[in-house]
């Protein structure tokens, strides 16, 4: 049997980051809640070091705020922050859409249609998690095909700020993104209509800026 290799420290850091980020976005750790590295390390089965590194990254991304020697806590939901994040993420998606549409093949369009079907079904069922997951899958087709890793990384950094508000709004009975808008985007993509696809993408993300209001 091959010797087991140590788990790279970076993987532990990423594991801690993703777990804490997802808990904040889902509302399992509420805005204003104080978080402690020792407590979360125990819950995650990790040492405190990767949790501290995750905290630093989450502070940088706006999901945590920290006062040295005092506290680290979840940031409140601030409309201006969400609007700013939506504007940045929307710009990245417009960029990747413009690049990706001429490169899409039939399989990519089929994948987008399937994701939108899952999205619409989840919205009808009131399944917020499934709806947002399908929404990510649809837009990720364009991100992947564009091949723009900088745009993908920027969108990934700021999307959690938006998702946190979306989950709260949906939990309060608010409306979800329109499957009809997605359908218009897909039709433009299938037709190779770059400008049309970019316009619909802008409309989708402008709606999320307005959600913050």
PDB file of C-alpha atoms in Angstrom, residues 3 37 40 71 80 96 105 113 123 143 145 167 186 204 213:
ATOM      1  CA  UNK A   3       2.326   5.674   1.927  1.00  0.00           C
ATOM      2  CA  UNK A  37     -11.387  30.410  16.093  1.00  0.00           C
ATOM      3  CA  UNK A  40     -15.093  26.790  14.978  1.00  0.00           C
ATOM      4  CA  UNK A  71     -13.647  40.410  18.540  1.00  0.00           C
ATOM      5  CA  UNK A  80     -24.603  49.772  -0.199  1.00  0.00           C
ATOM      6  CA  UNK A  96     -17.368  36.755 -19.775  1.00  0.00           C
ATOM      7  CA  UNK A 105     -21.298  24.950 -28.751  1.00  0.00           C
ATOM      8  CA  UNK A 113     -31.202  25.024 -20.632  1.00  0.00           C
ATOM      9  CA  UNK A 123     -38.302  28.237  -7.506  1.00  0.00           C
ATOM     10  CA  UNK A 143     -17.607  31.747 -17.154  1.00  0.00           C
ATOM     11  CA  UNK A 145     -16.226  28.918 -21.794  1.00  0.00           C
ATOM     12  CA  UNK A 167     -31.326  33.957   0.818  1.00  0.00           C
ATOM     13  CA  UNK A 186     -30.093  31.344 -23.423  1.00  0.00           C
ATOM     14  CA  UNK A 204     -30.195  40.201 -14.492  1.00  0.00           C
ATOM     15  CA  UNK A 213     -33.011  48.509  -1.884  1.00  0.00           C
TER      16      UNK A 213
END
